Tab-separated table of C-alpha atoms in Angstrom:
chain	number	residue	atom	x	y	z
M	1	UNK	CA	228.037	296.935	80.256
M	2	UNK	CA	228.950	293.531	81.657
M	3	UNK	CA	227.956	292.890	85.262
M	4	UNK	CA	229.504	290.228	87.513
M	5	UNK	CA	227.374	287.138	87.964
M	6	UNK	CA	225.161	287.136	91.076
M	7	UNK	CA	226.466	284.981	93.911
M	8	UNK	CA	224.524	283.191	96.585
M	9	UNK	CA	225.238	282.261	100.179
M	10	UNK	CA	224.123	279.139	102.043
M	11	UNK	CA	220.906	279.375	103.981
M	12	UNK	CA	217.540	277.852	104.584
M	13	UNK	CA	215.892	276.830	101.300
M	14	UNK	CA	212.670	278.524	100.292
M	15	UNK	CA	209.586	276.845	101.731
M	16	UNK	CA	206.232	276.145	100.103
M	17	UNK	CA	204.999	279.382	101.665
M	18	UNK	CA	208.027	281.621	101.082
M	19	UNK	CA	208.894	284.550	103.259
M	20	UNK	CA	208.614	287.954	101.596
M	21	UNK	CA	211.731	289.000	99.699
M	22	UNK	CA	213.662	292.241	100.214
M	23	UNK	CA	216.642	293.755	98.409
M	24	UNK	CA	218.891	296.284	100.135
M	25	UNK	CA	221.533	298.140	98.134
M	26	UNK	CA	224.769	299.177	99.778
M	27	UNK	CA	224.226	296.602	102.511
M	28	UNK	CA	227.878	295.944	103.394
M	29	UNK	CA	227.771	298.301	106.382
M	30	UNK	CA	225.974	301.164	108.075
M	31	UNK	CA	222.304	301.806	107.409
M	32	UNK	CA	222.212	299.166	104.673
M	33	UNK	CA	223.460	296.417	106.968
M	34	UNK	CA	221.174	297.469	109.824
M	35	UNK	CA	218.207	297.509	107.438
M	36	UNK	CA	218.995	294.110	105.939
M	37	UNK	CA	219.317	292.513	109.363
M	38	UNK	CA	216.230	294.313	110.638
M	39	UNK	CA	214.136	293.117	107.700
M	40	UNK	CA	215.420	289.578	108.272
M	41	UNK	CA	214.189	289.876	111.849
M	42	UNK	CA	210.834	291.055	110.480
M	43	UNK	CA	210.467	287.863	108.451
M	44	UNK	CA	212.001	288.774	105.080
M	45	UNK	CA	214.489	286.840	103.014
M	46	UNK	CA	217.166	289.286	101.889
M	47	UNK	CA	219.249	289.985	98.798
M	48	UNK	CA	222.378	291.783	99.995
M	49	UNK	CA	223.767	294.134	97.343
M	50	UNK	CA	227.322	295.408	97.475
M	51	UNK	CA	229.735	297.271	95.249
M	52	UNK	CA	233.309	296.525	96.302
M	53	UNK	CA	233.073	295.382	99.928
M	54	UNK	CA	232.323	291.688	99.550
M	55	UNK	CA	233.629	290.853	103.026
M	56	UNK	CA	231.213	293.343	104.578
M	57	UNK	CA	228.336	291.963	102.508
M	58	UNK	CA	229.138	288.424	103.604
M	59	UNK	CA	229.043	289.563	107.222
M	60	UNK	CA	225.668	291.210	106.649
M	61	UNK	CA	224.387	287.978	105.100
M	62	UNK	CA	225.647	286.018	108.112
M	63	UNK	CA	223.793	288.310	110.501
M	64	UNK	CA	220.616	288.068	108.407
M	65	UNK	CA	220.979	284.272	108.321
M	66	UNK	CA	221.212	284.259	112.115
M	67	UNK	CA	217.969	286.264	112.200
M	68	UNK	CA	216.225	283.520	110.214
M	69	UNK	CA	216.525	284.742	106.628
M	70	UNK	CA	217.656	282.998	103.492
M	71	UNK	CA	220.110	285.336	101.802
M	72	UNK	CA	221.894	285.974	98.528
M	73	UNK	CA	224.711	288.309	97.548
M	74	UNK	CA	224.309	290.655	94.600
M	75	UNK	CA	227.529	292.343	93.369
M	76	UNK	CA	226.863	295.336	91.112
M	77	UNK	CA	229.132	298.346	90.682
M	78	UNK	CA	226.725	301.285	90.712
M	79	UNK	CA	229.464	303.591	89.433
M	80	UNK	CA	229.237	301.723	86.134
M	81	UNK	CA	225.459	301.288	86.030
M	82	UNK	CA	224.203	302.976	82.868
M	83	UNK	CA	220.726	301.496	82.377
M	84	UNK	CA	217.896	299.823	84.270
M	85	UNK	CA	218.505	296.437	82.676
M	86	UNK	CA	222.026	296.239	84.092
M	87	UNK	CA	220.531	296.226	87.574
M	88	UNK	CA	217.244	294.408	87.168
M	89	UNK	CA	218.558	291.566	84.995
M	90	UNK	CA	221.016	290.743	87.770
M	91	UNK	CA	218.292	290.956	90.416
M	92	UNK	CA	216.032	288.656	88.407
M	93	UNK	CA	218.846	286.141	87.950
M	94	UNK	CA	219.768	285.913	91.613
M	95	UNK	CA	216.124	285.833	92.705
M	96	UNK	CA	215.379	282.974	90.301
M	97	UNK	CA	218.450	281.005	91.338
M	98	UNK	CA	218.045	281.410	95.081
M	99	UNK	CA	214.383	282.119	95.767
M	100	UNK	CA	212.418	281.038	92.719
M	101	UNK	CA	211.053	283.398	90.074
M	102	UNK	CA	209.271	286.004	92.162
M	103	UNK	CA	209.167	289.758	92.490
M	104	UNK	CA	210.503	291.761	95.379
M	105	UNK	CA	208.228	292.641	98.266
M	106	UNK	CA	210.550	295.417	99.422
M	107	UNK	CA	213.399	297.390	97.875
M	108	UNK	CA	215.644	299.692	99.897
M	109	UNK	CA	217.872	301.939	97.768
M	110	UNK	CA	220.531	302.814	100.291
M	111	UNK	CA	223.888	302.800	98.471
M	112	UNK	CA	225.562	306.180	98.325
M	113	UNK	CA	228.845	308.068	98.481
M	114	UNK	CA	229.814	311.363	100.061
M	115	UNK	CA	232.729	313.774	99.757
M	116	UNK	CA	233.361	316.804	101.938
M	117	UNK	CA	235.517	319.728	100.885
M	118	UNK	CA	235.137	323.452	100.124
M	119	UNK	CA	232.726	323.927	97.227
M	120	UNK	CA	235.270	325.693	95.002
M	121	UNK	CA	237.672	322.731	95.249
M	122	UNK	CA	235.411	320.005	93.818
M	123	UNK	CA	236.764	318.417	90.648
M	124	UNK	CA	234.470	317.532	87.754
M	125	UNK	CA	235.103	313.788	88.110
M	126	UNK	CA	234.211	313.922	91.796
M	127	UNK	CA	230.901	315.632	91.117
M	128	UNK	CA	230.104	313.144	88.345
M	129	UNK	CA	230.794	310.221	90.698
M	130	UNK	CA	228.516	311.675	93.383
M	131	UNK	CA	225.649	312.111	90.931
M	132	UNK	CA	226.224	308.702	89.340
M	133	UNK	CA	226.010	306.730	92.573
M	134	UNK	CA	223.527	308.879	94.492
M	135	UNK	CA	221.094	309.940	91.768
M	136	UNK	CA	221.660	308.326	88.364
M	137	UNK	CA	221.977	304.740	89.615
M	138	UNK	CA	218.866	305.132	91.821
M	139	UNK	CA	217.056	306.585	88.792
M	140	UNK	CA	217.796	303.406	86.828
M	141	UNK	CA	216.772	301.268	89.800
M	142	UNK	CA	213.480	303.135	90.095
M	143	UNK	CA	212.865	302.717	86.354
M	144	UNK	CA	212.443	298.977	86.940
M	145	UNK	CA	210.266	299.131	90.044
M	146	UNK	CA	206.996	298.586	88.192
M	147	UNK	CA	208.190	295.194	86.925
M	148	UNK	CA	210.502	294.182	89.757
M	149	UNK	CA	208.345	294.932	92.826
M	150	UNK	CA	205.040	293.164	93.369
M	151	UNK	CA	201.768	295.071	93.709
M	152	UNK	CA	201.462	296.028	97.368
M	153	UNK	CA	205.228	296.167	97.742
M	154	UNK	CA	207.270	299.007	99.198
M	155	UNK	CA	210.290	300.976	97.979
M	156	UNK	CA	212.336	303.137	100.336
M	157	UNK	CA	215.277	305.333	99.329
M	158	UNK	CA	217.793	306.797	101.765
M	159	UNK	CA	218.029	310.541	101.249
M	160	UNK	CA	219.626	313.146	103.528
M	161	UNK	CA	218.818	316.332	105.371
M	162	UNK	CA	221.476	317.861	103.108
M	163	UNK	CA	218.856	317.873	100.324
M	164	UNK	CA	216.985	320.698	102.045
M	165	UNK	CA	219.576	322.107	104.482
M	166	UNK	CA	222.758	322.666	102.426
M	167	UNK	CA	226.061	321.840	104.092
M	168	UNK	CA	228.859	324.209	103.116
M	169	UNK	CA	231.400	321.431	102.567
M	170	UNK	CA	229.001	318.973	100.915
M	171	UNK	CA	226.960	320.953	98.387
M	172	UNK	CA	227.162	318.472	95.469
M	173	UNK	CA	226.121	315.644	97.796
M	174	UNK	CA	223.079	317.642	98.896
M	175	UNK	CA	222.196	318.291	95.263
M	176	UNK	CA	222.258	314.560	94.523
M	177	UNK	CA	219.895	313.900	97.409
M	178	UNK	CA	217.549	316.680	96.291
M	179	UNK	CA	217.411	314.940	92.914
M	180	UNK	CA	216.685	311.652	94.665
M	181	UNK	CA	213.795	313.194	96.600
M	182	UNK	CA	212.262	314.367	93.329
M	183	UNK	CA	212.680	310.918	91.778
M	184	UNK	CA	210.972	309.307	94.775
M	185	UNK	CA	207.932	311.576	94.573
M	186	UNK	CA	207.668	311.209	90.803
M	187	UNK	CA	208.030	307.426	90.854
M	188	UNK	CA	205.432	307.122	93.615
M	189	UNK	CA	202.911	308.814	91.328
M	190	UNK	CA	203.850	306.616	88.362
M	191	UNK	CA	203.386	303.299	90.178
M	192	UNK	CA	200.539	304.228	92.527
M	193	UNK	CA	197.915	302.452	90.411
M	194	UNK	CA	199.926	299.238	90.772
M	195	UNK	CA	199.750	299.522	94.545
M	196	UNK	CA	203.501	300.043	94.961
M	197	UNK	CA	204.510	302.577	97.595
M	198	UNK	CA	207.667	304.695	97.169
M	199	UNK	CA	209.053	306.834	99.993
M	200	UNK	CA	212.358	308.208	101.238
M	201	UNK	CA	213.952	308.587	104.653
M	202	UNK	CA	215.979	311.743	105.283
M	203	UNK	CA	218.447	311.307	108.159
M	204	UNK	CA	220.750	313.876	109.660
M	205	UNK	CA	224.079	312.778	111.075
M	206	UNK	CA	224.379	308.988	111.295
M	207	UNK	CA	227.257	306.935	112.675
M	208	UNK	CA	228.274	305.227	109.425
M	209	UNK	CA	231.580	304.675	107.580
M	210	UNK	CA	230.777	307.745	105.422
M	211	UNK	CA	231.221	310.018	108.444
M	212	UNK	CA	234.296	311.245	110.269
M	213	UNK	CA	234.514	309.356	113.617
M	214	UNK	CA	235.550	312.465	115.563
M	215	UNK	CA	232.599	314.476	114.252
M	216	UNK	CA	230.121	311.687	114.961
M	217	UNK	CA	231.463	311.182	118.488
M	218	UNK	CA	230.914	314.881	119.206
M	219	UNK	CA	227.416	314.853	117.723
M	220	UNK	CA	226.452	311.737	119.655
M	221	UNK	CA	227.537	313.435	122.869
M	222	UNK	CA	225.124	316.242	121.962
M	223	UNK	CA	222.371	313.724	121.201
M	224	UNK	CA	222.000	314.670	117.520
M	225	UNK	CA	223.598	311.694	115.746
M	226	UNK	CA	221.638	308.518	115.105
M	227	UNK	CA	222.842	304.944	114.974
M	228	UNK	CA	222.308	302.963	111.753
M	229	UNK	CA	219.782	300.820	113.603
M	230	UNK	CA	217.701	303.855	114.539
M	231	UNK	CA	217.401	304.898	110.889
M	232	UNK	CA	216.776	301.297	109.850
M	233	UNK	CA	213.809	301.255	112.229
M	234	UNK	CA	212.230	304.090	110.232
M	235	UNK	CA	212.836	302.192	106.992
M	236	UNK	CA	211.291	299.042	108.448
M	237	UNK	CA	208.214	301.022	109.465
M	238	UNK	CA	207.802	302.335	105.915
M	239	UNK	CA	208.125	298.801	104.554
M	240	UNK	CA	205.540	297.416	106.952
M	241	UNK	CA	201.755	297.315	106.392
M	242	UNK	CA	201.413	299.864	109.196
M	243	UNK	CA	202.270	302.588	106.665
M	244	UNK	CA	200.296	301.184	103.734
M	245	UNK	CA	198.638	304.586	103.217
M	246	UNK	CA	201.959	306.452	103.040
M	247	UNK	CA	203.584	307.043	99.648
M	248	UNK	CA	205.458	309.780	97.809
M	249	UNK	CA	206.821	311.134	101.099
M	250	UNK	CA	210.290	312.134	102.297
M	251	UNK	CA	210.279	311.342	106.007
M	252	UNK	CA	212.453	313.560	108.173
M	253	UNK	CA	214.520	311.358	110.491
M	254	UNK	CA	216.906	313.912	111.941
M	255	UNK	CA	215.480	313.737	115.443
M	256	UNK	CA	215.099	317.514	115.385
M	257	UNK	CA	212.197	319.859	114.591
M	258	UNK	CA	212.187	321.215	111.050
M	259	UNK	CA	213.633	324.699	110.772
């Protein structure tokens, strides 16, 4: 598989004492953008991954730049990602070009797709796409964590309440997130001796481009839909040293008691 060459954006050059480096996948909008900008505010330089929405990624990079970060764009189509090297070779290249040869301090695996329809109407290709982007691509990303993230670093994946509370019109999506939860717990055990923490955040309804605006507006009126920034705050907490004893966990971020 041939990946597009990494591309960089202007910003402050790396200093003698570089800021920690974070990578956020699916950072063109929504939770990914809010997380990238939030981590920039927390003192990280940021690699902004995107699939097809370059304009959105550039806007995210601009906002992170304004927050004090040096940034780089990383275009990788996760629908075509079929091995770990396809992802991590590109990450290594952009990190070396823009930030010097160093490992990530934080990785946020946020990119995902959703599709809502009656279960009986899902087509095979649609189910394959959901699993490819939401579970298989993250699997390949997690395969490279031991080499790509420094000891003491943090990995956070964005899961969903649908993994444990099935939604009638989104059953394949929930299955992909259940697979992701398993991968997070398993990877946390595999890299624990290296001091790398791996956790997931499980939101409920969030006001992102994946959601129907009318549904989100109704849920926000009822106080049960989060903003991207509110979920990003949970991610930032898991990245921070304040949660250095937390790993292998799927953190409920629905704002509601567990059933």
